[in-house]
Amino acid sequence: MPSKHNGDGPTQDLKKRISNQNLASSTPQSWFQSWCRLDLLSSEWDIFWLSTAFKLLLFPAYRSTDFEVHRNWLAITHSLPISKWYYDTTSEWTLDYPPFFAYFEKLLSIPAYFVDPKIVDLNNLNYDAWTVIAYQRSTVIITEMLLGVVLLKFIRGAVDPTMQRIISASIFLHPGFLIVDHIHFQYNGFMYGILLWSILMARNGNKLGSGILFAVLLNFKHIYMYLAPAYFIYLLRSFCMAPNGQIQIKNFLSLANAVIGVFVVSLGPFALMGQIPQLLSRLFPFTRGLNHAYWAANFWALVTFLDRVLLKYAQYTGANIAINDSGVASTSRGLVGDTIFAVLPNIKPIYTFIITIAFQAIWLFKLWRNPTYKSFLTALTLSGWTSFLFGWHVHEKAVLLVLIPLSLLAAERQAYFRTFVLASVSGVFGLFPLLFTPAGKSLLNPFFSNLSSEPGSHPRRVYEYPKSMVYVIMDFLEKLYLAGFPVLLAFISLFPFLSGTSGSKAPEGAACIPSDGNLCPEAHYNPDEGASSAMEFLPLMLTSIYCAIGLVWSFLRLGFIYLNEESTYQGQLSEVK
């Protein structure tokens, strides 16, 4: 039986299978063939062609200003020397991702020039010809293939390939990627491919490779720092230390040198040019408020809503409550800037940092004591979830940091699966404000609901009957909560007609308000005039609050499961899935 501290402990059968795979892929040619061979099952090909066809149909769909952001980054990296990348201000959409993503844009700019030279013209702002639309959307589909290949590798090494195939399909067809990447426009599928590749390495026992890939990912997009504490504890405890707590110098130096090497490749050129302070100022602008213009569905959305309720109560009843006049209009209309509460004490960045660290410390302590793969995956999910719920100026798209790793836990047992369903429905619905049309929302919601319910086709494996009246009541309330989403969708779809507001686009002449440095959200404009305009934030607020309830509850649910789950070897046999 494996030791407690090195309990990555797959069964002997799986160990042999992984060993045989590693032996078969010992040469570069065989490794490449192992990853790229076209031996997919017909069902996997069906999923690939179905998803590709659907994504191609989305080419003419709405696109946010992130589309122009990335076109401008193509132009910056193609037209300017590297020394000017992080200084250029030709466009308001300046380069503010880490260097690996800048190198990635540089690579994409080369074929872009041959497709249409105007794409990489630095002064050709807001270029929206069909050539640039087709090219940029195609690059998202092509680079997302990394995610597909990694998900196939998850299937081939799984104890239960059928179940893993369902999970992999649900990730590859995830509505979050469809909304954020293929409509709104970003490259999350590609970057989550790197994250899942790192997690796959951890599952297969290659912890050095896992750490290197995560370091690479951090240099593509720094939002993945939310997950860094879980990686640090897991790799330190399970790779750099022996079961008795003694440091394994060779492993420690190997990991440290590899990670440092990645950062040298990424940041080295800018360090030599003395540009690190400028680069950091682009990556970490701290002048934004507590909430995004549209409140992300997190804990602070609930606090902000409570402040609104207390304000209305004081205004209508004349209660003797101190009201901060500057906070009356600060948080109720989707404005950008500092969030100032009218009744509750204001929140400072340091408060969010302390709360985040405090919660993460709980999960990391459990991970330190039990550094298995399954424990790592759960702590990783909870670390990202903690940052999403309690972080400063969190964007709604950051919920993917929760939903993607959580998908890998969905089939463990009923408790995980119910948590997965609650979080997935709440998280995906919380992305709906990124879509303009009710038709798109109505299409994606049942699509994902049906897909995410597929693991239930193995009821003997995942279903557990409630064991007490408390669990019966909890089960009923959770089902009632899920049943409320169609009602909420109907309301926000009908609201523009009932209220006489436009609902789907900013009024003519209204300026779009940039909200997170490189995004100007389509529905987030400043409705300063008139009561009807003030009401236009109501659907967004209700969406945020309702989804926040589900995400906070499912967070507490998973945390309770993790802290109370048995750590015995028998309870960990499923961790290699």
Coordinates of C-alpha atoms in Angstrom, one line a residue, residues 49-416:
W49 CA -17.1 17.8 -36.4
L50 CA -20.2 18.9 -34.6
S51 CA -18.4 21.4 -32.5
T52 CA -16.3 22.7 -35.4
A53 CA -19.4 23.2 -37.6
F54 CA -21.2 25.0 -34.8
K55 CA -18.2 27.3 -34.2
L56 CA -18.0 28.1 -37.9
L57 CA -21.6 29.1 -37.8
L58 CA -20.7 31.5 -35.0
F59 CA -18.2 33.5 -37.2
P60 CA -20.7 36.3 -38.0
A61 CA -22.0 36.4 -34.3
Y62 CA -21.6 39.3 -32.1
R63 CA -18.0 40.0 -31.0
S64 CA -16.9 42.2 -28.1
T65 CA -14.1 44.8 -28.2
D66 CA -11.8 41.9 -27.1
F67 CA -11.8 41.1 -30.9
E68 CA -10.2 44.5 -31.6
V69 CA -7.9 44.1 -28.6
H70 CA -6.4 40.9 -30.1
R71 CA -6.3 42.4 -33.6
N72 CA -4.4 45.4 -32.2
W73 CA -2.0 43.0 -30.4
L74 CA -1.3 41.3 -33.7
A75 CA -0.4 44.7 -35.1
I76 CA 1.7 45.7 -32.1
T77 CA 3.8 42.5 -32.2
H78 CA 4.1 42.5 -36.0
S79 CA 4.9 46.2 -36.6
L80 CA 7.0 47.2 -33.6
P81 CA 10.2 45.9 -32.1
I82 CA 9.9 43.9 -28.9
S83 CA 11.3 46.9 -27.0
K84 CA 8.1 48.9 -27.7
W85 CA 5.5 46.2 -27.2
Y86 CA 4.6 47.2 -23.6
Y87 CA 4.9 51.0 -24.3
D88 CA 2.7 51.4 -27.3
T89 CA -0.4 53.5 -26.8
T90 CA -1.6 53.9 -30.4
S91 CA -4.8 52.2 -29.4
E92 CA -6.5 52.3 -26.0
W93 CA -6.3 48.5 -26.0
T94 CA -2.7 48.3 -25.0
L95 CA -0.8 45.0 -24.5
D96 CA -1.4 43.8 -21.0
Y97 CA -0.8 40.0 -21.0
P98 CA 2.4 38.3 -20.0
P99 CA 5.2 37.8 -22.6
F100 CA 4.4 34.3 -23.8
F101 CA 1.0 35.5 -25.0
A102 CA 2.8 38.4 -26.7
Y103 CA 5.0 35.9 -28.4
F104 CA 1.9 33.9 -29.3
E105 CA 0.4 37.0 -30.9
K106 CA 3.6 37.6 -32.8
L107 CA 3.4 34.0 -34.2
L108 CA -0.2 34.5 -35.3
S109 CA 0.6 37.8 -36.9
I110 CA 2.9 36.2 -39.5
P111 CA 0.1 34.4 -41.5
A112 CA -2.2 37.3 -40.7
Y113 CA 0.0 39.5 -42.8
F114 CA -0.4 37.2 -45.8
V115 CA -4.1 36.8 -45.3
D116 CA -4.6 40.6 -45.2
P117 CA -1.8 43.1 -44.5
K118 CA -4.4 45.6 -43.1
I119 CA -4.9 43.2 -40.1
V120 CA -1.4 44.0 -38.8
D121 CA -1.5 47.7 -39.7
L122 CA -0.9 49.4 -36.3
N123 CA -2.9 52.5 -37.3
N124 CA -5.8 50.6 -38.9
L125 CA -7.9 50.8 -35.7
N126 CA -11.3 48.9 -35.4
Y127 CA -10.7 47.0 -38.7
D128 CA -13.6 44.7 -39.2
A129 CA -13.3 43.3 -42.7
W130 CA -14.4 39.7 -43.3
T131 CA -10.8 38.7 -43.7
V132 CA -9.9 39.6 -40.1
I133 CA -13.1 38.1 -38.7
A134 CA -12.5 34.8 -40.5
Y135 CA -8.8 34.7 -39.6
Q136 CA -9.1 35.5 -35.9
R137 CA -12.0 33.2 -35.3
S138 CA -10.2 30.4 -37.2
T139 CA -7.1 30.8 -34.9
V140 CA -9.4 30.2 -31.9
I141 CA -10.7 27.0 -33.4
I142 CA -7.2 25.8 -34.4
T143 CA -5.4 26.6 -31.2
E144 CA -8.3 25.0 -29.2
M145 CA -7.3 21.7 -30.7
L146 CA -4.7 21.5 -27.9
L147 CA -7.6 21.2 -25.5
G148 CA -9.1 18.4 -27.6
V149 CA -5.9 16.4 -27.8
V150 CA -5.3 16.7 -24.0
L151 CA -8.9 15.6 -23.3
L152 CA -8.3 12.5 -25.5
K153 CA -5.3 11.7 -23.4
F154 CA -7.4 11.8 -20.3
I155 CA -9.7 9.2 -21.8
R156 CA -6.9 6.8 -22.9
G157 CA -5.3 6.7 -19.4
A158 CA -8.6 6.5 -17.4
V159 CA -9.7 3.7 -15.2
D160 CA -13.2 4.2 -16.6
P161 CA -12.8 5.4 -20.2
T162 CA -16.6 5.6 -20.8
M163 CA -17.1 8.0 -17.9
Q164 CA -14.0 10.0 -18.8
R165 CA -15.2 10.3 -22.4
I166 CA -18.4 11.9 -21.2
I167 CA -16.5 14.3 -19.0
S168 CA -14.1 15.2 -21.8
A169 CA -16.9 15.8 -24.2
S170 CA -18.6 18.1 -21.7
I171 CA -15.4 20.2 -21.4
F172 CA -14.7 20.3 -25.1
L173 CA -18.3 21.5 -25.8
H174 CA -18.4 23.7 -22.7
P175 CA -20.8 26.6 -23.2
G176 CA -18.3 28.8 -21.4
F177 CA -15.8 28.4 -24.2
L178 CA -18.6 28.9 -26.8
I179 CA -19.7 32.2 -25.2
V180 CA -16.3 33.6 -24.2
D181 CA -14.1 32.4 -27.0
H182 CA -16.3 31.8 -30.1
I183 CA -18.8 34.7 -29.6
H184 CA -17.2 37.2 -27.2
F185 CA -13.7 36.3 -28.4
Q186 CA -10.7 35.1 -26.4
Y187 CA -8.3 32.1 -26.4
N188 CA -9.4 30.4 -23.2
G189 CA -9.7 27.0 -24.9
F190 CA -6.1 27.0 -25.8
M191 CA -4.9 28.1 -22.4
Y192 CA -7.1 25.7 -20.5
G193 CA -5.6 23.0 -22.8
I194 CA -2.2 23.9 -21.2
L195 CA -3.8 23.8 -17.7
L196 CA -5.4 20.4 -18.3
W197 CA -2.2 19.1 -19.8
S198 CA -0.5 20.1 -16.5
I199 CA -3.2 18.3 -14.5
L200 CA -2.9 15.3 -16.7
M201 CA 0.9 15.2 -16.0
A202 CA 0.1 15.2 -12.3
R203 CA -2.4 12.4 -12.7
N204 CA 0.2 10.3 -14.5
G205 CA 2.9 11.0 -11.9
N206 CA 5.0 13.4 -14.0
K207 CA 5.0 16.1 -11.4
L208 CA 8.1 17.9 -12.8
G209 CA 6.3 18.2 -16.2
S210 CA 3.2 19.4 -14.4
G211 CA 5.1 22.2 -12.7
I212 CA 6.8 23.2 -15.9
L213 CA 3.5 23.4 -17.9
F214 CA 1.9 25.5 -15.1
A215 CA 4.9 27.9 -15.2
V216 CA 4.4 28.2 -19.0
L217 CA 0.7 28.9 -18.4
L218 CA 1.4 31.7 -15.9
N219 CA 3.4 33.4 -18.6
F220 CA 0.5 33.2 -21.0
K221 CA -2.1 34.7 -18.6
H222 CA -1.5 35.8 -15.1
I223 CA -5.0 35.2 -13.9
Y224 CA -3.9 31.6 -13.3
M225 CA -2.0 32.9 -10.3
Y226 CA -5.3 32.1 -8.5
L227 CA -4.3 28.4 -8.8
A228 CA -0.6 28.8 -7.9
P229 CA -0.9 28.2 -4.1
A230 CA -2.4 24.7 -4.7
Y231 CA 0.4 23.9 -7.2
F232 CA 3.1 25.1 -4.8
I233 CA 1.9 23.0 -1.9
Y234 CA 1.2 19.9 -4.0
L235 CA 4.6 19.9 -5.8
L236 CA 6.5 20.9 -2.7
R237 CA 4.9 18.2 -0.5
S238 CA 4.6 15.3 -3.0
F239 CA 7.6 15.9 -5.3
C240 CA 10.2 17.9 -3.3
M241 CA 9.7 16.1 0.0
A242 CA 9.9 12.5 1.1
P243 CA 7.1 11.0 3.2
N244 CA 9.1 11.6 6.4
G245 CA 9.3 15.3 5.5
Q246 CA 12.9 15.4 4.4
I247 CA 13.7 17.6 1.4
Q248 CA 14.7 15.7 -1.7
I249 CA 17.4 18.1 -3.0
K250 CA 17.6 16.6 -6.5
N251 CA 13.8 17.0 -7.1
F252 CA 13.7 20.4 -5.5
L253 CA 16.6 21.7 -7.7
S254 CA 15.1 20.1 -10.8
L255 CA 11.8 21.8 -10.3
A256 CA 13.2 25.1 -9.2
N257 CA 15.6 25.3 -12.2
A258 CA 12.9 24.3 -14.6
V259 CA 10.4 26.9 -13.4
I260 CA 13.1 29.6 -13.3
G261 CA 14.2 28.7 -16.8
V262 CA 10.6 29.2 -18.0
F263 CA 10.4 32.7 -16.5
V264 CA 13.9 33.6 -17.9
V265 CA 12.7 32.7 -21.4
S266 CA 9.6 34.7 -20.9
L267 CA 10.8 37.8 -19.0
G268 CA 14.5 37.7 -19.8
P269 CA 14.4 40.0 -22.9
F270 CA 12.4 42.6 -21.0
A271 CA 14.7 42.3 -17.9
L272 CA 17.7 43.0 -20.2
M273 CA 16.0 46.1 -21.5
G274 CA 15.1 47.3 -18.0
Q275 CA 11.4 47.0 -18.8
I276 CA 10.1 44.8 -15.9
P277 CA 8.5 47.8 -14.0
Q278 CA 6.7 48.9 -17.1
L279 CA 5.6 45.3 -17.9
L280 CA 4.3 44.9 -14.3
S281 CA 2.4 48.1 -14.5
R282 CA 0.5 46.8 -17.5
L283 CA -0.2 43.4 -15.9
F284 CA -1.3 44.7 -12.5
P285 CA -3.3 47.9 -12.7
F286 CA -4.8 48.3 -9.2
T287 CA -7.0 51.3 -9.8
R288 CA -10.2 49.3 -10.5
G289 CA -13.1 49.0 -8.0
L290 CA -14.3 46.1 -6.0
N291 CA -16.9 45.0 -8.5
H292 CA -16.8 44.7 -12.2
A293 CA -19.2 46.9 -14.1
Y294 CA -21.5 43.9 -14.3
W295 CA -21.1 42.3 -10.9
A296 CA -19.5 38.9 -11.2
A297 CA -21.6 36.3 -9.4
N298 CA -19.5 36.2 -6.3
F299 CA -19.6 37.0 -2.6
W300 CA -19.2 40.8 -3.2
A301 CA -22.2 40.8 -5.4
L302 CA -24.3 39.6 -2.4
V303 CA -22.7 42.2 -0.2
T304 CA -23.3 45.0 -2.7
F305 CA -26.9 43.8 -3.1
L306 CA -27.3 43.9 0.7
D307 CA -26.0 47.5 0.7
R308 CA -28.7 48.4 -1.9
V309 CA -31.4 46.7 0.2
L310 CA -30.4 48.6 3.3
L311 CA -30.2 51.9 1.4
K312 CA -33.8 51.4 0.0
Y313 CA -35.0 50.5 3.5
A314 CA -33.5 53.6 5.0
Q315 CA -34.9 55.8 2.2
Y316 CA -38.5 54.4 2.4
T317 CA -38.8 54.1 6.2
G318 CA -36.7 57.1 7.2
A319 CA -34.7 54.8 9.6
N320 CA -31.9 56.5 11.4
I321 CA -29.1 54.9 9.3
A322 CA -26.0 56.8 8.2
I323 CA -25.9 57.0 4.4
N324 CA -22.9 57.8 2.4
D325 CA -24.2 60.1 -0.4
S326 CA -21.4 59.3 -2.8
G327 CA -22.4 55.6 -2.5
V328 CA -26.0 56.1 -3.5
A329 CA -25.4 55.8 -7.2
S330 CA -22.0 54.0 -7.1
T331 CA -23.0 50.4 -7.3
S332 CA -26.5 50.1 -8.8
R333 CA -26.0 51.0 -12.4
G334 CA -23.0 49.1 -13.7
L335 CA -20.6 52.0 -13.4
V336 CA -16.8 51.5 -13.6
G337 CA -14.6 52.8 -10.9
D338 CA -14.4 52.5 -7.1
T339 CA -17.3 50.7 -5.5
I340 CA -18.6 52.9 -2.7
F341 CA -21.2 51.5 -0.4
A342 CA -24.0 53.7 0.9
V343 CA -24.6 51.9 4.2
L344 CA -22.1 49.2 4.7
P345 CA -18.4 49.9 5.4
N346 CA -16.4 50.1 2.2
I347 CA -14.2 47.2 1.2
K348 CA -10.5 47.7 0.5
P349 CA -8.2 45.5 -1.6
I350 CA -6.3 44.3 1.5
Y351 CA -9.5 43.0 3.0
T352 CA -10.2 40.8 -0.1
F353 CA -6.6 39.6 0.0
I354 CA -6.8 38.6 3.6
I355 CA -10.1 36.8 3.2
T356 CA -8.9 35.0 0.1
I357 CA -5.7 33.8 1.8
A358 CA -7.6 32.7 4.9
F359 CA -9.9 30.5 2.9
Q360 CA -7.2 29.1 0.7
A361 CA -5.1 28.2 3.8
I362 CA -7.9 25.8 4.9
W363 CA -7.7 23.9 1.6
L364 CA -4.0 24.0 1.4
F365 CA -3.6 22.6 4.9
K366 CA -5.6 19.6 4.0
L367 CA -3.6 19.3 0.8
W368 CA -0.3 19.5 2.8
R369 CA -1.5 16.6 5.0
N370 CA -2.8 14.5 2.1
P371 CA -0.9 15.4 -1.2
T372 CA -2.7 12.9 -3.5
Y373 CA -3.8 13.6 -7.0
K374 CA -7.5 13.8 -6.1
S375 CA -6.8 16.0 -3.1
F376 CA -4.7 18.2 -5.4
L377 CA -7.5 18.5 -8.0
T378 CA -10.1 19.4 -5.3
A379 CA -7.8 21.9 -3.6
L380 CA -6.9 23.4 -7.0
T381 CA -10.6 23.8 -7.8
L382 CA -11.3 25.4 -4.3
S383 CA -8.3 27.7 -4.6
G384 CA -9.6 29.1 -7.9
W385 CA -13.1 29.2 -6.5
T386 CA -11.9 31.2 -3.4
S387 CA -10.2 33.8 -5.6
F388 CA -13.3 34.1 -7.8
L389 CA -15.6 34.6 -4.8
F390 CA -13.5 36.9 -2.7
G391 CA -11.0 38.5 -5.1
W392 CA -10.8 42.2 -6.0
H393 CA -12.5 43.3 -9.3
V394 CA -13.2 39.8 -10.5
H395 CA -14.6 39.4 -14.0
E396 CA -17.5 37.0 -14.6
K397 CA -15.4 35.0 -17.1
A398 CA -13.0 34.0 -14.3
V399 CA -15.7 31.4 -13.3
L400 CA -14.1 29.1 -15.9
L401 CA -11.2 28.6 -13.4
V402 CA -13.8 26.9 -11.3
L403 CA -16.0 25.0 -13.8
I404 CA -13.2 23.3 -15.9
P405 CA -11.3 21.6 -13.1
L406 CA -14.6 20.8 -11.3
S407 CA -15.7 18.9 -14.3
L408 CA -12.9 16.4 -13.7
L409 CA -14.4 15.7 -10.3
A410 CA -18.0 15.4 -11.4
A411 CA -18.2 11.6 -11.6
E412 CA -16.6 10.8 -8.3
R413 CA -19.9 10.3 -6.6
Q414 CA -23.3 12.0 -6.2
A415 CA -22.1 14.7 -3.8
Y416 CA -19.5 15.9 -6.3

